[in-house]
Amino acid sequence: MDLSFVFFLFLLSFFLIPSSTIARGGDRIPIPSGFLDKSSELLARHLFEDKQRKISEALTDGYMSNTELEKSVTEFGQRCANISRIYSIGKSVNGSPLLVIEISDKPGKEEAEPAFKFIGNVHGDEPVGRELLMLLANWLCSNYMKDSLATMIVKNVHLHILPTMNPDGFALRRRGNANNVDLNRDFPDRFYPVNDVEDMRQPETRAIMNWVKNQQFAASASLHGGALVANYPWDGSQDSRKKYVACPDDKAFRYMASIYSQSHYNMSSSTEFAGGITNGAQWYPIYGGMQDWNYIHGGCLELTLEISDDKWPRANELPILFEYNRKSMLNLVASLVKSGIHGRTFSSDTYHPLPASVTINGIDYKTNSSRRFGYYYRFLAPSESYEVMVTMPGYESKTTRILLEDEAMSLDFILDPEVSDAGRQVDDCYCNCDGQGKLVVGILGRAHLDMFLAIFVVLLFLCFLLKRKAVIRFLKRRHFPGHKRAIEV
Ligand SMILES: *[C@@H]1O[C@H](CO)[C@@H](O)[C@H](O)[C@H]1NC(C)=O
Ligand SMILES: *[C@@H]1O[C@H](CO)[C@@H](O)[C@H](O)[C@H]1NC(C)=O
Ligand SMILES: *[C@@H]1O[C@H](CO)[C@@H](O)[C@H](O)[C@H]1NC(C)=O
Ligand SMILES: [Zn+2]
């Protein structure tokens, strides 16, 4: 495929695609087959000349600049010091810090609690999310110990908020980052191997990937603009055709997306999307998106939320937009307390927490419990029965059948160490369950066997000696019957 064809497709997109619907997607041109094609890579990650309307100065009036946002985050950290922590996960291309607010009654401390993350402003020209996330953080701080939902979230969840993932794009008033790369096309993809090239990855994307690797999130959502819908995986289809592509957790995702749309002012009354939710690939397939990557590699169920038809509404509409979305955002975070199953995994012999895996029969997906607490959280749709299996190398698996009703369920698992063929217990090796650990156990086992043999031989010999002595004594007694017998009691 040559560049002129790409250009042709690009032109075509102008005529075929209504520009108002460019939200999560941007380029709705399907990626042609042959993912390794150099020009298709151009289609996916990089953006052509910005095709959206010019954002006027008047429109940006009342929105926080990047400096003002940073100040707002810092001030929040001071005002709400005892239920928050501010940290940075990296820097944008132009050096802006990617600041995160963590809200919890024990910020910065690992606990046996689920974590949720919100990411705003993935696309530079979709600034509503960054404003709403700051309003959300401040609302939580103001209503902690006053409002039951706020208190429940602060006490039971670690909520991490990244108001802007793309400060450079915001400053430039455009979708892509400073290198004009669409960050929601920059993640490693199931079908699109070009995105595996690490050198090409943008610093903003890399920051998110490292963050998710170091901090286990149970669920998350990124905020976009240009439509009004809660979008869930999968985002990509294998043949780049538009169709429903269900991920293993389709039921859980539909339930999660519905929590958002049903709690929203009018998202669920959408005429375009039934119930205000959509499967990503059914809407239009994208590749390299953040949502699918989180689900596959982060153990995190992520939604992509389109929160307003207008990407850049007048700033005086922000408070009302916050009101439209406030309950949705709170209920989504609180769903980690109100739904699903959670608990801890221990070993039966030492009662140490175990970093085990939790799977649900019929759903091809693993949830890991944490190393430190053995804590896991598994989001599941309610009113269903599930078979929950916990596995850990070196331990016997455990399976239990549950009926999950409308409330969250707490399930702890105590695993027994595996018993080997010889009938000996495998030593507790929860700190070191790799090959080396097993080898050490194996050698110890054999050493024990040798020692037993040696002791057996010694005992046999002693037995023989004692018997000999007894026989001699007996014989002596016979020879000297008059000899006084020792008194035995
Ligand atoms: C935080 O400060 C408020 C007000 O001083 C207090 O009520 C609360 O107990 C403090 N700590 C936590 C973790 O809630
Ligand atoms: C929701 O309400 C907003 C503001 O009134 C309106 O602009 C929008 O069209 C409505 N959307 C739906 C799906 O009802
Ligand atoms: C879960 O644990 C398995 C096995 O240790 C590991 O391969 C996988 O990457 C983990 N998943 C996550 C999301 O951490
Ligand atoms: Zn977007």
Coordinates of C-alpha atoms and ligand atoms in Angstrom, one line a residue:
M1 CA 0.0 0.0 0.0
D2 CA 1.5 3.3 -1.0
L3 CA 1.1 6.7 0.6
S4 CA -1.2 8.0 -2.0
F5 CA -3.7 5.2 -1.1
V6 CA -3.4 6.3 2.5
F7 CA -4.1 9.8 1.5
F8 CA -7.1 8.6 -0.5
L9 CA -8.4 6.8 2.6
F10 CA -7.8 9.9 4.6
L11 CA -9.7 12.1 2.1
L12 CA -12.5 9.4 2.1
S13 CA -12.8 9.7 5.8
F14 CA -13.8 13.3 5.4
F15 CA -16.8 12.4 3.3
L16 CA -17.9 9.3 5.0
I17 CA -17.5 10.1 8.7
P18 CA -19.4 12.7 10.5
S19 CA -16.7 14.6 12.4
S20 CA -18.8 15.1 15.5
T21 CA -18.5 11.4 16.3
I22 CA -14.7 11.4 16.4
A23 CA -14.2 10.5 20.0
R24 CA -12.4 7.4 21.2
G25 CA -11.5 6.8 17.6
G26 CA -10.4 9.8 15.6
D27 CA -9.6 7.8 12.6
R28 CA -12.4 5.4 11.8
I29 CA -10.5 4.1 8.7
P30 CA -10.2 0.4 9.3
I31 CA -6.7 -0.8 9.4
P32 CA -6.2 -3.0 6.3
S33 CA -5.1 -6.5 6.6
G34 CA -1.3 -7.0 6.9
F35 CA -0.7 -5.3 10.2
L36 CA 3.0 -5.1 9.6
D37 CA 2.5 -2.7 6.7
K38 CA 4.5 0.4 7.4
S39 CA 1.7 2.8 6.3
S40 CA -1.0 1.1 8.3
E41 CA 1.2 1.8 11.3
L42 CA 0.9 5.4 10.3
L43 CA -2.8 5.1 10.3
A44 CA -3.0 3.7 13.8
R45 CA -0.6 5.6 15.9
H46 CA 0.2 8.8 14.3
L47 CA -2.3 11.4 13.4
F48 CA -2.6 13.3 10.1
E49 CA -3.0 17.1 10.2
D50 CA -5.5 17.9 12.8
K51 CA -8.9 17.8 11.1
Q52 CA -11.0 19.1 13.9
R53 CA -12.2 22.7 14.2
K54 CA -9.9 25.2 15.5
I55 CA -10.4 25.8 19.2
S56 CA -10.8 29.5 19.8
E57 CA -9.4 31.4 22.7
A58 CA -12.9 32.2 23.9
L59 CA -13.6 28.4 24.2
T60 CA -10.6 27.7 26.4
D61 CA -11.6 30.5 28.7
G62 CA -12.3 29.2 32.2
Y63 CA -10.5 25.9 31.7
M64 CA -7.4 25.4 33.8
S65 CA -4.1 25.6 32.0
N66 CA -1.5 22.9 32.8
T67 CA 0.1 25.2 35.4
E68 CA -3.2 25.9 37.0
L69 CA -4.1 22.2 37.1
E70 CA -0.7 21.4 38.7
K71 CA -1.4 24.1 41.3
S72 CA -4.9 22.7 41.9
V73 CA -3.5 19.2 42.5
T74 CA -0.9 20.5 44.9
E75 CA -3.5 22.6 46.8
F76 CA -5.8 19.6 47.0
G77 CA -2.9 17.6 48.5
Q78 CA -2.5 20.3 51.2
R79 CA -6.2 20.7 51.9
C80 CA -6.9 17.0 52.1
A81 CA -3.6 15.9 53.4
N82 CA -4.9 13.2 55.7
I83 CA -6.9 11.3 53.1
S84 CA -4.6 11.8 50.1
R85 CA -1.2 11.6 48.6
I86 CA 0.2 13.3 45.4
Y87 CA 2.7 11.5 43.3
S88 CA 4.0 11.5 39.7
I89 CA 4.1 8.6 37.4
G90 CA 6.4 10.2 34.8
K91 CA 6.7 13.1 32.4
S92 CA 5.2 14.1 29.1
V93 CA 7.3 14.7 26.0
N94 CA 7.6 18.3 26.9
G95 CA 8.4 17.7 30.5
S96 CA 5.1 18.2 32.3
P97 CA 4.7 15.9 35.3
L98 CA 2.0 13.3 35.2
L99 CA 0.5 13.9 38.6
V100 CA -1.7 11.5 40.4
I101 CA -4.0 12.1 43.4
E102 CA -4.5 9.0 45.6
I103 CA -7.5 9.2 47.8
S104 CA -7.8 6.8 50.7
D105 CA -7.9 6.8 54.5
K106 CA -4.5 5.2 54.3
P107 CA -3.0 6.8 51.2
G108 CA 0.3 5.3 50.1
K109 CA -0.1 2.2 52.3
E110 CA -0.8 -1.2 50.7
E111 CA -3.9 -2.7 52.2
A112 CA -6.2 -5.6 51.6
E113 CA -8.5 -3.3 49.6
P114 CA -9.2 -2.9 45.9
A115 CA -7.7 0.0 43.9
F116 CA -9.5 2.0 41.2
K117 CA -8.0 4.5 38.7
F118 CA -9.5 7.4 36.7
I119 CA -7.6 8.8 33.8
G120 CA -8.6 12.1 32.1
N121 CA -7.5 14.0 29.0
V122 CA -6.1 11.1 27.1
H123 CA -6.8 13.1 24.0
G124 CA -5.5 16.7 24.3
D125 CA -8.6 18.2 22.8
E126 CA -11.0 16.4 25.2
P127 CA -10.5 18.5 28.4
V128 CA -13.8 17.9 30.2
G129 CA -12.4 14.8 32.0
R130 CA -9.5 16.7 33.6
E131 CA -11.9 19.3 35.0
L132 CA -14.4 16.8 36.3
L133 CA -11.8 14.7 37.9
M134 CA -10.6 17.7 40.0
L135 CA -14.2 18.4 40.9
L136 CA -14.6 14.8 41.9
A137 CA -11.5 14.7 44.1
N138 CA -12.6 17.9 45.8
W139 CA -16.1 16.7 46.3
L140 CA -14.8 13.5 47.9
C141 CA -12.6 15.5 50.3
S142 CA -15.4 17.8 51.2
N143 CA -17.9 15.0 51.8
Y144 CA -15.8 12.5 53.6
M145 CA -17.5 11.6 56.9
K146 CA -20.6 13.5 55.7
D147 CA -21.8 11.6 52.8
S148 CA -22.1 7.8 53.1
L149 CA -20.8 7.1 49.6
A150 CA -17.8 9.4 50.0
T151 CA -17.0 7.8 53.3
M152 CA -17.4 4.3 51.9
I153 CA -15.0 5.0 49.0
V154 CA -12.3 6.7 51.2
K155 CA -12.4 3.9 53.7
N156 CA -12.6 0.8 51.4
V157 CA -11.0 1.8 48.2
H158 CA -7.7 3.3 47.1
L159 CA -8.8 5.7 44.4
H160 CA -6.1 7.0 42.0
I161 CA -6.8 10.0 39.8
L162 CA -4.7 11.1 36.9
P163 CA -6.4 14.3 35.7
T164 CA -4.4 14.6 32.5
M165 CA -2.5 11.9 30.7
N166 CA -1.7 14.3 27.8
P167 CA -0.9 17.8 29.1
D168 CA 1.1 18.6 25.9
G169 CA -1.8 17.8 23.6
F170 CA -4.0 20.0 25.8
A171 CA -1.5 22.9 25.5
L172 CA -1.4 22.4 21.8
R173 CA -5.2 22.1 21.6
R174 CA -5.0 18.8 19.7
R175 CA -5.7 15.2 20.1
G176 CA -2.2 13.7 19.9
N177 CA 0.7 14.3 22.2
A178 CA 3.7 16.6 21.4
N179 CA 4.8 14.0 18.8
N180 CA 1.3 14.0 17.4
V181 CA 0.8 10.4 18.4
D182 CA -2.7 9.3 19.5
L183 CA -2.0 7.8 23.0
N184 CA -5.0 5.6 22.8
R185 CA -3.4 3.8 19.8
D186 CA 0.0 3.5 21.4
F187 CA -0.4 0.4 23.6
P188 CA 0.7 -3.1 22.8
D189 CA -2.2 -4.8 21.0
R190 CA -3.6 -8.2 20.5
F191 CA -3.7 -8.0 16.8
Y192 CA -1.2 -5.3 16.0
P193 CA 2.4 -6.4 16.5
V194 CA 3.8 -3.0 15.4
N195 CA 2.9 -1.6 18.7
D196 CA 5.2 -4.1 20.5
V197 CA 8.2 -2.0 19.4
E198 CA 9.2 -0.5 22.6
D199 CA 11.4 2.3 21.2
M200 CA 8.5 3.8 19.5
R201 CA 6.4 4.0 22.6
Q202 CA 5.5 7.5 23.9
P203 CA 6.7 8.5 27.4
E204 CA 3.0 9.1 28.4
T205 CA 2.1 5.5 27.4
R206 CA 5.2 4.1 29.1
A207 CA 4.3 5.9 32.3
I208 CA 0.9 4.3 32.4
M209 CA 2.3 0.9 31.6
N210 CA 4.8 1.1 34.4
W211 CA 2.2 2.4 36.8
V212 CA -0.1 -0.5 36.1
K213 CA 2.7 -3.0 36.5
N214 CA 3.7 -1.7 39.9
Q215 CA 0.2 -1.1 41.3
Q216 CA -2.6 -3.6 41.0
F217 CA -5.8 -2.0 39.9
A218 CA -9.1 -3.9 40.1
A219 CA -10.8 -1.6 37.7
S220 CA -10.5 1.7 36.0
A221 CA -12.0 4.2 33.5
S222 CA -10.6 6.8 31.1
L223 CA -12.6 9.9 30.3
H224 CA -13.1 11.1 26.7
G225 CA -15.4 13.5 24.9
G226 CA -17.3 13.6 21.6
A227 CA -20.0 11.1 22.4
L228 CA -22.2 10.0 25.3
V229 CA -21.6 6.3 26.0
A230 CA -19.8 3.8 28.3
N231 CA -17.6 1.7 26.1
Y232 CA -16.2 -1.7 27.1
P233 CA -13.7 -4.4 25.6
W234 CA -12.9 -5.7 23.2
D235 CA -12.0 -2.6 21.2
G236 CA -10.4 -4.5 18.3
S237 CA -11.7 -7.2 16.0
Q238 CA -9.3 -9.6 14.3
D239 CA -10.4 -8.7 10.7
S240 CA -10.8 -5.0 11.5
R241 CA -14.5 -5.3 10.8
K242 CA -17.2 -3.6 12.9
K243 CA -18.9 -6.3 15.0
Y244 CA -19.5 -7.3 18.6
V245 CA -16.4 -8.9 19.9
A246 CA -17.0 -10.2 23.4
C247 CA -14.1 -10.6 25.8
P248 CA -14.2 -13.4 28.4
D249 CA -15.7 -11.0 31.0
D250 CA -18.4 -9.6 28.7
K251 CA -21.2 -10.0 31.3
A252 CA -19.2 -8.3 34.0
F253 CA -18.2 -5.5 31.6
R254 CA -21.8 -4.9 30.5
Y255 CA -22.8 -4.7 34.1
M256 CA -20.0 -2.3 34.9
A257 CA -20.7 -0.1 32.0
S258 CA -24.4 -0.1 32.9
I259 CA -23.6 1.1 36.4
Y260 CA -22.1 4.2 34.8
S261 CA -24.8 4.8 32.2
Q262 CA -27.8 4.1 34.5
S263 CA -26.4 6.5 37.2
H264 CA -25.8 9.2 34.6
Y265 CA -28.2 12.1 34.0
N266 CA -29.2 10.9 30.6
M267 CA -26.6 8.5 29.1
S268 CA -28.9 5.5 29.3
S269 CA -31.6 7.2 27.3
S270 CA -29.3 7.3 24.2
T271 CA -31.0 6.6 20.9
E272 CA -27.7 5.6 19.3
F273 CA -26.5 3.1 22.0
A274 CA -28.9 0.7 23.7
G275 CA -28.8 1.5 27.4
G276 CA -26.0 4.0 26.8
I277 CA -23.3 1.3 26.6
T278 CA -21.4 -0.3 23.7
N279 CA -18.9 -2.9 22.9
G280 CA -15.9 -1.1 21.4
A281 CA -15.5 -3.2 18.3
Q282 CA -19.2 -3.0 17.5
W283 CA -19.0 0.8 17.6
Y284 CA -15.8 0.9 15.6
P285 CA -12.6 -1.2 16.0
I286 CA -9.5 0.4 17.3
Y287 CA -6.0 -1.0 17.8
G288 CA -3.4 -0.1 20.5
G289 CA -6.1 1.2 22.9
M290 CA -5.5 1.5 26.6
Q291 CA -8.6 -0.3 27.6
D292 CA -7.8 -3.7 26.1
W293 CA -4.2 -3.5 27.3
N294 CA -5.3 -3.0 30.9
Y295 CA -7.6 -6.0 30.7
I296 CA -5.0 -8.3 29.2
H297 CA -1.9 -7.2 30.9
G298 CA -2.9 -5.3 34.0
G299 CA -5.5 -7.6 35.5
C300 CA -7.7 -4.5 35.4
L301 CA -11.2 -4.1 34.0
E302 CA -11.2 -0.8 32.2
L303 CA -14.0 1.2 30.6
T304 CA -13.7 4.0 28.1
L305 CA -16.2 6.7 29.0
E306 CA -17.4 9.2 26.5
I307 CA -18.9 11.8 28.8
S308 CA -20.1 14.6 26.6
D309 CA -21.1 15.0 23.0
D310 CA -19.3 18.3 22.9
K311 CA -15.6 17.8 23.3
W312 CA -15.0 21.4 24.3
P313 CA -18.1 22.9 25.8
R314 CA -18.1 26.4 27.4
A315 CA -16.4 26.4 30.8
N316 CA -19.6 27.6 32.5
E317 CA -21.2 24.2 31.6
L318 CA -18.5 22.2 33.6
P319 CA -20.4 22.3 37.0
I320 CA -23.5 20.9 35.4
L321 CA -21.6 18.3 33.5
F322 CA -20.0 17.3 36.8
E323 CA -23.5 17.0 38.3
Y324 CA -24.5 14.8 35.3
N325 CA -21.5 12.5 36.0
R326 CA -21.0 12.7 39.7
K327 CA -23.2 9.7 40.8
S328 CA -21.9 7.6 37.9
M329 CA -18.3 8.2 38.9
L330 CA -19.0 7.5 42.6
N331 CA -21.1 4.4 41.9
L332 CA -18.5 3.0 39.5
V333 CA -15.8 3.3 42.2
A334 CA -18.1 2.1 44.9
S335 CA -19.0 -1.0 42.8
L336 CA -15.7 -2.4 44.0
V337 CA -17.2 -2.4 47.5
K338 CA -20.7 -3.4 46.6
S339 CA -20.2 -6.1 43.9
G340 CA -17.9 -8.9 43.0
I341 CA -16.0 -11.3 45.2
H342 CA -12.9 -10.5 47.3
G343 CA -10.8 -12.1 50.0
R344 CA -7.4 -13.5 50.8
T345 CA -5.5 -16.6 50.1
F346 CA -3.4 -18.3 52.8
S347 CA -1.3 -21.5 53.2
S348 CA -2.8 -24.0 55.7
D349 CA 0.5 -24.8 57.3
T350 CA 2.1 -21.4 58.0
Y351 CA -1.0 -19.1 57.6
H352 CA 1.2 -16.9 55.4
P353 CA -0.6 -15.0 52.6
L354 CA -0.1 -16.7 49.2
P355 CA 0.1 -14.9 45.9
A356 CA -2.4 -17.3 44.2
S357 CA -4.5 -17.0 41.1
V358 CA -8.3 -16.8 41.1
T359 CA -10.3 -18.1 38.1
I360 CA -14.0 -18.5 37.4
N361 CA -15.1 -21.6 35.6
G362 CA -16.1 -20.7 32.1
I363 CA -14.2 -17.4 32.1
D364 CA -10.8 -17.5 30.6
Y365 CA -9.2 -14.9 32.9
K366 CA -6.9 -14.9 35.9
T367 CA -6.9 -12.6 38.8
N368 CA -3.8 -12.6 41.0
S369 CA -3.9 -12.1 44.7
S370 CA -1.2 -9.7 46.1
R371 CA 2.1 -11.0 47.4
R372 CA 2.0 -9.1 50.6
F373 CA -1.6 -9.8 51.8
G374 CA -2.8 -12.5 49.5
Y375 CA -5.6 -10.1 48.7
Y376 CA -7.6 -10.4 45.5
Y377 CA -10.6 -8.6 44.1
R378 CA -12.7 -10.1 41.3
F379 CA -15.4 -8.0 39.6
L380 CA -18.4 -10.1 38.6
A381 CA -22.0 -9.5 37.5
P382 CA -24.5 -10.2 40.3
S383 CA -27.4 -12.6 40.4
E384 CA -25.3 -15.5 39.0
S385 CA -23.8 -18.6 40.3
Y386 CA -20.0 -19.1 39.8
E387 CA -17.5 -21.7 40.4
V388 CA -14.4 -20.1 41.9
M389 CA -11.1 -21.8 41.7
V390 CA -7.9 -20.8 43.4
T391 CA -4.6 -22.2 42.3
M392 CA -1.0 -21.8 43.4
P393 CA 2.0 -23.9 42.3
G394 CA 3.0 -26.3 45.1
Y395 CA -0.5 -26.2 46.6
E396 CA -3.7 -28.2 46.1
S397 CA -6.2 -26.1 44.1
K398 CA -9.5 -25.3 45.8
T399 CA -12.9 -24.9 44.1
T400 CA -16.1 -23.6 45.6
R401 CA -19.5 -22.9 44.1
I402 CA -21.2 -19.6 45.1
L403 CA -24.4 -17.8 44.3
L404 CA -23.5 -14.1 44.0
E405 CA -26.5 -12.0 44.9
D406 CA -26.8 -8.3 44.9
E407 CA -24.0 -7.8 47.4
A408 CA -20.3 -8.3 47.4
M409 CA -19.1 -11.6 48.7
S410 CA -16.1 -12.2 50.9
L411 CA -14.3 -15.5 50.2
D412 CA -11.0 -16.5 51.8
F413 CA -9.1 -19.6 50.7
I414 CA -6.7 -21.7 52.8
L415 CA -4.6 -23.9 50.5
D416 CA -2.9 -27.1 51.6
P417 CA 0.6 -27.8 50.4
E418 CA 0.7 -30.4 47.7
V419 CA 1.6 -34.0 48.8
S420 CA 4.1 -35.7 46.5
D421 CA 4.0 -39.4 45.4
A422 CA 6.3 -40.5 48.3
G423 CA 3.7 -39.2 50.7
R424 CA 5.9 -36.4 52.0
Q425 CA 4.8 -32.8 52.2
V426 CA 6.5 -30.3 49.9
D427 CA 8.1 -27.7 52.1
D428 CA 6.4 -24.3 52.3
C429 CA 8.1 -22.3 49.6
Y430 CA 5.8 -19.4 49.2
C431 CA 8.8 -17.0 49.0
N432 CA 10.5 -18.9 46.3
C433 CA 8.4 -21.1 44.2
D434 CA 10.6 -21.1 41.1
G435 CA 12.6 -24.1 39.9
Q436 CA 15.4 -23.5 42.3
G437 CA 13.1 -23.6 45.3
K438 CA 11.7 -26.9 44.2
L439 CA 15.2 -28.3 43.6
V440 CA 16.3 -27.5 47.2
V441 CA 13.1 -29.3 48.4
G442 CA 14.0 -32.3 46.3
I443 CA 17.5 -32.6 47.6
L444 CA 16.4 -32.2 51.2
G445 CA 13.9 -35.0 50.6
R446 CA 16.5 -37.4 49.3
A447 CA 18.9 -36.5 52.1
H448 CA 16.1 -37.4 54.6
L449 CA 15.6 -40.8 53.0
D450 CA 19.4 -41.6 53.3
M451 CA 19.4 -40.5 56.9
F452 CA 16.4 -42.8 57.7
L453 CA 18.2 -45.7 56.2
A454 CA 21.3 -45.1 58.2
I455 CA 19.3 -44.8 61.5
F456 CA 17.4 -48.0 60.6
V457 CA 20.7 -49.9 60.1
V458 CA 22.1 -48.6 63.4
L459 CA 18.9 -49.6 65.2
L460 CA 18.9 -53.0 63.7
F461 CA 22.5 -53.5 64.9
L462 CA 21.7 -52.3 68.4
C463 CA 18.7 -54.6 68.5
F464 CA 21.0 -57.4 67.5
L465 CA 23.5 -56.5 70.2
L466 CA 20.8 -56.3 72.9
K467 CA 19.4 -59.6 71.8
R468 CA 22.8 -61.2 72.0
K469 CA 23.4 -59.8 75.5
A470 CA 20.0 -61.0 76.6
V471 CA 20.7 -64.5 75.3
I472 CA 24.1 -64.6 77.0
R473 CA 22.5 -63.5 80.3
F474 CA 19.8 -66.0 79.9
L475 CA 22.3 -68.7 79.3
K476 CA 24.3 -67.5 82.4
R477 CA 21.1 -67.7 84.4
R478 CA 20.6 -71.2 83.3
H479 CA 24.0 -72.1 84.3
F480 CA 23.7 -70.5 87.7
P481 CA 20.1 -71.1 88.8
G482 CA 20.9 -70.3 92.4
H483 CA 22.0 -66.8 91.5
K484 CA 19.9 -64.1 93.0
R485 CA 17.6 -62.6 90.4
A486 CA 17.6 -58.9 90.1
I487 CA 14.4 -57.4 91.3
E488 CA 12.3 -56.1 88.5
V489 CA 9.4 -53.9 89.0
Ligands
LIG1 C1 -8.7 13.5 58.8 O1 -9.0 14.8 59.3 C2 -10.3 14.9 59.8 C3 -10.6 16.3 60.2 O2 -9.6 16.7 61.1 C4 -10.7 13.8 60.8 O3 -12.0 13.9 61.1 C5 -10.3 12.4 60.3 O4 -10.5 11.5 61.3 C6 -8.8 12.4 59.8 N1 -8.3 11.2 59.4 C7 -8.9 10.2 58.7 C8 -8.1 9.1 58.2 O5 -10.1 10.2 58.5
LIG2 C1 -28.5 14.7 27.5 O1 -28.7 16.0 28.0 C2 -27.9 17.0 27.4 C3 -28.1 18.3 28.1 O2 -29.4 18.5 28.3 C4 -28.3 17.0 25.9 O3 -27.5 18.0 25.2 C5 -28.1 15.7 25.3 O4 -28.5 15.6 24.0 C6 -28.9 14.6 26.1 N1 -28.5 13.3 25.5 C7 -29.3 12.3 25.5 C8 -28.8 11.0 25.0 O5 -30.5 12.3 26.0
LIG3 C1 -0.5 -13.1 37.5 O1 0.5 -14.1 37.8 C2 1.0 -14.8 36.7 C3 1.8 -15.9 37.3 O2 2.7 -15.5 38.3 C4 1.8 -13.8 35.9 O3 2.3 -14.4 34.7 C5 0.8 -12.7 35.4 O4 1.5 -11.7 34.7 C6 0.2 -12.0 36.6 N1 -0.8 -11.1 36.1 C7 -0.9 -9.8 36.5 C8 -1.9 -9.0 35.9 O5 -0.1 -9.4 37.3
ZN4 ZN -10.9 10.5 23.3

